[in-house]
Amino acid sequence: MGKKYSFIKLVLASTIVIVAIFLIFPIFMSNHIDIEASIGIQAPAQIVFGQINNIHNQKRWDPFPNDSIDSDSIPSPVEGIGAQRIWVKGDTVLRRLVIKKSEPFRYVEAVLLFGEKQGAVEQWSLSGDSVRTN
């Protein structure tokens, strides 16, 4: 009977160690993730900038065009700092994409907001030979 209790103690101790590892590991994980990509586009910087700096144009290459949100709206201004796209369901604003920084032909930064909480930050850097997005 002594071996049976030793085995149960070993299993219990192993289980506690495994659970502790799964509970401690997330403490050391970052809650911030950076994703970066770059792409070469055969077009003048003015044309590319016009596409990413204008919220109406952003709708053309939206990666989530068919989500379950009823509708979206684009109040004025439609381009540059302060331009925003607002998604609503019923009378509730679910999220907003707002252009926070805009440097003509060089840089655009937009922030996705869920209520007042910041979600993703979209950054576009343009140079003479490439477009970089984060």
Backbone as ProteinMPNN parsed JSONL, in Angstrom:
{"seq_chain_A": "MGKKYSFIKLVLASTIVIVAIFLIFPIFMSNHIDIEASIGIQAPAQIVFGQINNIHNQKRWDPFPNDSIDSDSIPSPVEGIGAQRIWVKGDTVLRRLVIKKSEPFRYVEAVLLFGEKQGAVEQWSLSGDSVRTN", "coords_chain_A": {"N_chain_A": [[0.807, -1.196, 0.0], [2.077, 1.188, 0.453], [3.495, 1.842, -1.86], [1.418, 2.543, -3.544], [0.438, 4.945, -2.438], [2.729, 6.512, -2.722], [2.879, 6.658, -5.484], [0.516, 8.091, -6.034], [1.141, 10.5, -4.717], [3.293, 11.311, -6.321], [2.013, 11.674, -8.818], [0.198, 13.701, -8.116], [1.988, 15.748, -7.29], [3.359, 16.141, -9.717], [1.252, 17.053, -11.317], [0.639, 19.46, -10.018], [3.018, 20.876, -10.474], [2.978, 21.078, -13.301], [0.605, 22.57, -13.71], [1.357, 24.892, -12.351], [3.444, 25.785, -14.008], [1.984, 26.428, -16.335], [0.486, 28.522, -15.305], [2.371, 30.408, -14.489], [3.921, 30.994, -16.763], [2.446, 32.825, -18.569], [2.779, 35.245, -17.209], [5.256, 36.242, -17.89], [5.017, 36.786, -20.536], [4.723, 39.092, -23.219], [2.297, 41.684, -23.609], [2.091, 43.005, -25.89], [2.271, 43.062, -29.341], [4.178, 43.165, -32.266], [3.768, 43.401, -35.686], [5.203, 43.322, -38.763], [5.544, 44.304, -42.145], [6.742, 44.599, -45.487], [6.423, 46.02, -48.724], [6.9, 46.287, -52.187], [5.697, 48.68, -54.383], [4.751, 49.485, -57.583], [4.29, 52.393, -58.213], [3.82, 55.946, -58.126], [4.688, 57.747, -55.123], [2.766, 59.657, -54.443], [0.344, 58.638, -55.378], [0.055, 56.225, -53.943], [0.063, 57.263, -51.35], [-2.312, 58.741, -51.47], [-4.155, 56.667, -51.486], [-3.88, 55.423, -48.953], [-4.23, 57.481, -47.151], [-6.791, 58.321, -47.288], [-9.907, 57.682, -46.023], [-12.171, 56.722, -47.394], [-10.974, 55.397, -49.569], [-9.666, 53.412, -48.177], [-11.623, 51.571, -47.616], [-11.722, 50.009, -49.891], [-9.684, 48.117, -49.763], [-10.035, 46.8, -47.414], [-9.443, 44.301, -45.017], [-11.495, 42.921, -43.751], [-14.197, 42.847, -45.023], [-16.732, 41.675, -44.866], [-17.832, 41.428, -42.259], [-19.917, 40.97, -39.314], [-21.096, 43.392, -38.717], [-23.579, 45.884, -38.856], [-23.423, 48.368, -40.363], [-21.254, 50.964, -41.64], [-19.864, 54.226, -41.25], [-18.585, 57.292, -42.616], [-17.686, 60.119, -41.419], [-17.016, 63.662, -42.029], [-13.679, 64.955, -41.673], [-12.593, 63.22, -44.672], [-10.059, 62.494, -45.27], [-6.632, 62.542, -44.161], [-5.389, 63.836, -40.978], [-7.567, 63.098, -38.347], [-9.554, 62.005, -39.926], [-11.984, 59.452, -40.06], [-13.377, 56.167, -39.776], [-16.34, 54.689, -38.887], [-17.787, 51.966, -37.263], [-20.932, 50.576, -36.737], [-23.493, 48.919, -34.861], [-26.753, 48.615, -34.816], [-27.639, 51.084, -32.596], [-25.207, 51.327, -31.457], [-21.816, 52.205, -31.261], [-19.263, 50.297, -32.391], [-16.549, 50.147, -33.178], [-13.813, 52.258, -34.206], [-11.801, 53.566, -36.8], [-9.205, 55.698, -36.884], [-7.35, 58.265, -38.383], [-4.378, 59.34, -37.131], [-1.873, 60.502, -37.577], [-0.368, 62.173, -40.309], [1.781, 62.607, -42.841], [2.425, 64.143, -45.718], [2.97, 62.108, -48.502], [4.831, 60.513, -47.215], [4.207, 59.271, -44.664], [1.665, 57.607, -42.789], [-0.45, 57.155, -40.042], [-2.786, 55.19, -38.417], [-5.278, 54.495, -35.966], [-6.995, 51.866, -34.425], [-9.861, 51.858, -32.61], [-11.675, 50.527, -29.899], [-14.4, 51.399, -28.461], [-13.146, 53.521, -26.125], [-10.8, 52.277, -25.861], [-7.648, 51.442, -27.114], [-6.947, 49.512, -29.935], [-5.443, 48.098, -32.502], [-2.53, 49.581, -34.077], [-1.945, 51.098, -37.06], [0.601, 51.621, -39.27], [2.044, 53.343, -41.936], [4.818, 53.693, -43.904], [6.288, 55.498, -46.409], [8.639, 55.43, -49.022], [10.946, 56.352, -51.619], [11.355, 53.918, -52.942], [9.864, 51.885, -51.747], [7.088, 50.64, -49.78], [6.263, 50.508, -46.437], [4.607, 48.742, -43.952], [3.182, 48.53, -40.719]], "CA_chain_A": [[0.0, 0.0, 0.0], [2.978, 2.319, 0.468], [3.807, 2.207, -3.239], [0.227, 3.188, -4.12], [0.418, 6.336, -1.97], [3.87, 7.186, -3.336], [2.5, 6.947, -6.863], [-0.489, 9.165, -5.983], [1.87, 11.723, -4.38], [4.065, 11.677, -7.498], [1.072, 12.2, -9.812], [-0.304, 14.965, -7.586], [3.076, 16.724, -7.358], [3.582, 16.432, -11.139], [0.12, 17.875, -11.766], [0.813, 20.799, -9.445], [4.133, 21.515, -11.194], [2.518, 21.398, -14.661], [-0.347, 23.685, -13.589], [2.131, 26.082, -11.972], [4.147, 26.255, -15.207], [0.998, 27.077, -17.202], [0.027, 29.77, -14.688], [3.488, 31.345, -14.374], [4.4, 31.357, -18.099], [1.843, 34.062, -19.109], [3.262, 36.437, -16.506], [6.452, 36.714, -18.569], [4.713, 37.078, -21.934], [4.407, 40.478, -23.531], [0.935, 41.902, -24.078], [2.254, 43.86, -27.06], [2.781, 42.299, -30.479], [4.482, 43.941, -33.465], [3.792, 42.678, -36.947], [5.742, 44.254, -39.753], [5.668, 43.793, -43.506], [7.055, 45.635, -46.453], [6.022, 45.64, -50.066], [7.262, 47.23, -53.242], [4.563, 49.017, -55.23], [5.2, 50.22, -58.763], [3.425, 53.569, -58.376], [4.377, 57.117, -57.447], [4.324, 57.892, -53.715], [1.555, 60.469, -54.335], [-0.819, 57.77, -55.592], [-0.039, 55.317, -52.796], [-0.333, 58.082, -50.206], [-3.736, 59.048, -51.634], [-4.953, 55.489, -51.137], [-3.841, 55.099, -47.521], [-4.559, 58.672, -46.359], [-8.212, 58.613, -47.492], [-10.708, 56.614, -45.424], [-13.011, 56.117, -48.44], [-10.138, 54.454, -50.313], [-9.332, 52.305, -47.289], [-12.695, 50.574, -47.714], [-11.476, 49.15, -51.059], [-8.761, 47.03, -49.447], [-10.317, 46.365, -46.05], [-9.32, 42.845, -44.919], [-12.689, 42.332, -43.146], [-15.344, 43.543, -45.601], [-18.007, 40.995, -44.649], [-18.069, 41.047, -40.873], [-21.33, 40.97, -38.937], [-21.526, 44.719, -38.312], [-24.646, 46.381, -39.728], [-22.99, 49.371, -41.329], [-20.201, 51.861, -41.203], [-20.028, 55.571, -41.788], [-17.362, 58.071, -42.702], [-17.975, 61.547, -41.3], [-15.93, 64.548, -42.488], [-13.011, 64.895, -42.969], [-12.408, 61.857, -45.172], [-8.637, 62.19, -45.412], [-5.719, 63.261, -43.277], [-5.564, 63.733, -39.53], [-8.956, 63.228, -37.903], [-10.465, 61.196, -40.747], [-12.308, 58.237, -39.344], [-14.411, 55.247, -40.23], [-17.033, 54.253, -37.674], [-18.628, 50.792, -37.436], [-22.035, 50.569, -35.772], [-24.492, 47.844, -34.885], [-27.894, 49.275, -34.187], [-27.247, 52.428, -32.165], [-23.962, 51.209, -30.71], [-20.546, 52.31, -31.98], [-18.433, 49.159, -32.006], [-15.133, 50.468, -33.331], [-13.486, 53.387, -35.083], [-10.447, 53.659, -37.333], [-8.948, 57.135, -36.921], [-6.005, 58.667, -38.803], [-3.79, 60.191, -36.093], [-0.721, 61.233, -38.124], [-0.323, 62.154, -41.765], [2.846, 63.425, -43.415], [2.234, 63.928, -47.153], [3.831, 61.268, -49.341], [5.855, 59.839, -46.417], [3.821, 58.495, -43.486], [0.291, 57.667, -42.281], [-0.689, 56.294, -38.882], [-4.196, 55.104, -38.03], [-5.483, 53.738, -34.738], [-8.279, 51.204, -34.311], [-10.361, 52.035, -31.25], [-12.861, 49.803, -29.452], [-14.806, 52.347, -27.432], [-11.984, 54.393, -25.941], [-9.63, 51.421, -25.72], [-6.888, 51.309, -28.352], [-6.679, 48.172, -30.437], [-4.249, 48.053, -33.342], [-1.991, 50.798, -34.673], [-1.545, 50.829, -38.439], [1.583, 52.626, -39.679], [2.509, 53.22, -43.317], [5.969, 54.536, -44.223], [6.547, 55.468, -47.838], [9.911, 55.97, -49.479], [11.006, 56.351, -53.078], [11.396, 52.609, -53.549], [9.069, 50.861, -51.082], [6.069, 50.991, -48.794], [6.414, 49.658, -45.259], [3.438, 48.811, -43.097], [3.249, 47.836, -39.421]], "C_chain_A": [[0.851, 1.262, 0.0], [3.328, 2.797, -0.924], [2.642, 2.938, -3.89], [0.186, 4.651, -3.708], [1.58, 7.135, -2.538], [3.557, 7.569, -4.778], [1.495, 8.098, -6.918], [0.189, 10.495, -5.646], [2.665, 12.23, -5.585], [3.16, 12.294, -8.574], [0.549, 13.564, -9.369], [0.768, 16.054, -7.669], [3.357, 17.111, -8.81], [2.486, 17.325, -11.689], [0.252, 19.301, -11.263], [1.928, 21.544, -10.18], [3.691, 21.933, -12.595], [1.546, 22.578, -14.626], [0.383, 24.977, -13.235], [2.869, 26.655, -13.172], [3.178, 26.986, -16.123], [0.482, 28.383, -16.616], [1.13, 30.827, -14.61], [3.942, 31.844, -15.745], [3.755, 32.639, -18.638], [2.309, 35.342, -18.422], [4.44, 37.058, -17.25], [6.223, 37.03, -20.052], [4.359, 38.546, -22.102], [2.949, 40.581, -23.968], [0.93, 42.808, -25.313], [2.888, 43.039, -28.175], [3.017, 43.25, -31.637], [4.495, 43.007, -34.66], [4.219, 43.683, -37.996], [5.847, 43.561, -41.099], [6.106, 44.929, -44.401], [6.743, 45.103, -47.836], [6.501, 46.708, -51.037], [6.066, 47.452, -54.151], [5.081, 49.871, -56.383], [4.229, 51.367, -59.042], [4.093, 54.735, -57.667], [3.859, 57.221, -56.004], [3.029, 58.693, -53.55], [0.303, 59.607, -54.49], [-1.019, 56.834, -54.406], [-0.503, 56.087, -51.567], [-1.823, 58.412, -50.281], [-4.632, 57.884, -51.272], [-5.0, 55.243, -49.632], [-4.238, 56.268, -46.634], [-6.044, 59.018, -46.441], [-9.039, 57.433, -46.995], [-11.634, 55.957, -46.451], [-12.218, 55.09, -49.229], [-9.801, 53.231, -49.477], [-10.395, 51.213, -47.381], [-12.461, 49.606, -48.873], [-10.564, 47.974, -50.741], [-8.879, 46.566, -48.005], [-10.225, 44.838, -45.957], [-10.556, 42.159, -44.335], [-13.963, 42.956, -43.715], [-16.695, 42.929, -45.251], [-18.212, 40.584, -43.2], [-19.54, 41.274, -40.534], [-21.852, 42.343, -38.514], [-22.506, 45.272, -39.349], [-24.131, 47.342, -40.785], [-21.812, 50.149, -40.773], [-20.461, 53.216, -41.838], [-18.685, 56.276, -41.769], [-17.745, 59.546, -42.624], [-16.799, 62.376, -41.816], [-14.931, 64.744, -41.374], [-12.805, 63.443, -43.39], [-10.938, 61.507, -45.366], [-7.814, 63.043, -44.46], [-6.066, 63.069, -41.814], [-7.025, 63.983, -39.168], [-9.951, 62.453, -38.749], [-10.734, 59.893, -40.012], [-13.411, 57.446, -40.025], [-15.02, 54.653, -38.972], [-17.932, 53.071, -38.012], [-19.684, 50.786, -36.343], [-22.865, 49.308, -35.942], [-25.673, 48.381, -34.107], [-27.508, 50.707, -33.867], [-25.897, 52.451, -31.461], [-22.747, 51.327, -31.632], [-19.646, 51.185, -31.475], [-16.949, 49.455, -32.108], [-14.983, 51.637, -34.292], [-12.044, 53.237, -35.542], [-10.197, 55.136, -37.565], [-7.517, 57.392, -37.379], [-5.484, 59.68, -37.786], [-2.625, 61.029, -36.604], [-0.733, 61.09, -39.637], [0.734, 63.139, -42.237], [2.833, 63.164, -44.918], [3.376, 63.172, -47.833], [4.919, 60.526, -48.569], [5.304, 58.883, -45.363], [2.344, 58.7, -43.152], [0.187, 56.695, -41.113], [-2.16, 56.364, -38.523], [-4.303, 54.198, -36.813], [-6.886, 53.147, -34.768], [-8.704, 51.275, -32.859], [-11.615, 51.194, -31.026], [-13.379, 50.563, -28.251], [-13.681, 53.351, -27.306], [-10.692, 53.593, -25.816], [-8.954, 51.227, -27.079], [-6.675, 49.847, -28.684], [-5.372, 48.189, -31.197], [-3.822, 49.445, -33.778], [-1.466, 50.401, -36.048], [-0.618, 51.957, -38.88], [2.055, 52.322, -41.089], [3.651, 54.201, -43.523], [6.264, 54.386, -45.704], [7.94, 56.052, -48.103], [9.904, 55.88, -50.994], [10.921, 54.971, -53.685], [10.549, 51.547, -52.855], [8.016, 51.477, -50.166], [6.229, 50.014, -47.656], [5.201, 49.852, -44.39], [3.667, 48.0, -41.829], [1.85, 47.666, -38.919]], "O_chain_A": [[0.375, 2.316, -0.421], [3.447, 3.998, -1.163], [2.847, 3.848, -4.694], [-0.075, 5.517, -4.543], [1.428, 8.326, -2.809], [3.915, 8.653, -5.239], [1.617, 8.985, -7.763], [-0.157, 11.52, -6.233], [2.707, 13.433, -5.843], [3.504, 13.316, -9.168], [0.471, 14.486, -10.181], [0.471, 17.175, -8.082], [3.57, 18.287, -9.103], [2.763, 18.256, -12.446], [0.001, 20.249, -12.007], [1.783, 22.731, -10.474], [4.005, 23.041, -13.029], [1.662, 23.493, -15.441], [0.057, 26.04, -13.764], [2.921, 27.873, -13.344], [3.507, 28.054, -16.64], [0.078, 29.271, -17.367], [0.841, 32.023, -14.662], [4.314, 33.01, -15.875], [4.487, 33.493, -19.138], [2.234, 36.419, -19.015], [4.602, 38.278, -17.239], [7.136, 37.489, -20.738], [3.761, 39.157, -21.217], [2.425, 39.676, -24.618], [-0.117, 43.311, -25.721], [3.92, 42.398, -27.975], [2.147, 44.059, -31.959], [5.145, 41.961, -34.647], [3.651, 44.771, -38.096], [6.195, 42.383, -41.182], [5.861, 46.096, -44.096], [6.791, 43.899, -48.087], [6.498, 47.897, -50.72], [5.48, 46.487, -54.641], [5.771, 50.867, -56.165], [3.445, 51.313, -59.989], [4.847, 54.538, -56.715], [2.729, 56.828, -55.711], [2.267, 58.438, -52.617], [-0.691, 59.831, -53.799], [-2.139, 56.672, -53.921], [-1.366, 55.616, -50.825], [-2.52, 58.367, -49.267], [-5.751, 58.085, -50.801], [-6.051, 54.892, -49.096], [-4.556, 56.061, -45.463], [-6.506, 59.916, -45.737], [-8.89, 56.315, -47.488], [-11.86, 54.749, -46.382], [-12.736, 54.015, -49.53], [-9.665, 52.131, -50.013], [-10.074, 50.034, -47.232], [-12.959, 48.482, -48.835], [-10.661, 46.932, -51.389], [-7.937, 46.007, -47.444], [-10.867, 44.143, -46.743], [-10.664, 40.935, -44.412], [-14.74, 43.542, -42.961], [-17.714, 43.614, -45.336], [-18.719, 39.493, -42.939], [-20.314, 41.722, -41.38], [-22.964, 42.434, -37.994], [-22.293, 45.145, -40.554], [-24.379, 47.149, -41.976], [-21.432, 50.013, -39.61], [-21.182, 53.332, -42.829], [-17.778, 55.917, -41.019], [-18.088, 60.156, -43.637], [-15.707, 61.845, -42.016], [-15.318, 64.701, -40.206], [-12.841, 62.541, -42.553], [-10.606, 60.345, -45.603], [-8.238, 64.11, -44.019], [-6.916, 62.253, -41.457], [-7.636, 64.951, -39.621], [-11.091, 62.262, -38.327], [-9.832, 59.304, -39.417], [-14.251, 57.987, -40.744], [-14.305, 54.171, -38.094], [-18.745, 53.15, -38.932], [-19.372, 50.969, -35.166], [-22.926, 48.717, -37.02], [-25.601, 48.576, -32.894], [-27.099, 51.46, -34.751], [-25.49, 53.484, -30.929], [-22.658, 50.641, -32.65], [-19.309, 51.125, -30.293], [-16.173, 49.066, -31.235], [-15.88, 51.96, -35.071], [-11.174, 52.831, -34.771], [-10.897, 55.767, -38.357], [-6.576, 56.812, -36.838], [-6.073, 60.745, -37.601], [-2.405, 62.142, -36.126], [-1.063, 60.034, -40.176], [0.601, 64.349, -42.055], [3.195, 62.07, -45.351], [4.548, 63.537, -47.75], [5.833, 59.967, -49.175], [5.856, 57.799, -45.171], [1.832, 59.818, -43.221], [0.669, 55.565, -41.182], [-2.72, 57.447, -38.347], [-3.524, 53.259, -36.649], [-7.851, 53.838, -35.095], [-7.988, 50.806, -31.974], [-12.507, 51.161, -31.874], [-12.867, 50.402, -27.143], [-13.299, 53.974, -28.297], [-9.613, 54.169, -25.681], [-9.608, 50.89, -28.066], [-6.277, 49.048, -27.835], [-4.303, 48.284, -30.594], [-4.633, 50.369, -33.842], [-0.65, 49.489, -36.179], [-1.011, 53.123, -38.864], [2.42, 51.189, -41.403], [3.479, 55.406, -43.338], [6.466, 53.276, -46.195], [8.35, 57.035, -47.485], [8.945, 55.38, -51.582], [10.467, 54.83, -54.82], [10.511, 50.408, -53.32], [8.057, 52.662, -49.834], [6.322, 48.808, -47.885], [4.799, 50.983, -44.115], [4.267, 46.925, -41.861], [1.644, 47.108, -37.841]]}, "name": "protein", "num_of_chains": 1, "seq": "MGKKYSFIKLVLASTIVIVAIFLIFPIFMSNHIDIEASIGIQAPAQIVFGQINNIHNQKRWDPFPNDSIDSDSIPSPVEGIGAQRIWVKGDTVLRRLVIKKSEPFRYVEAVLLFGEKQGAVEQWSLSGDSVRTN"}
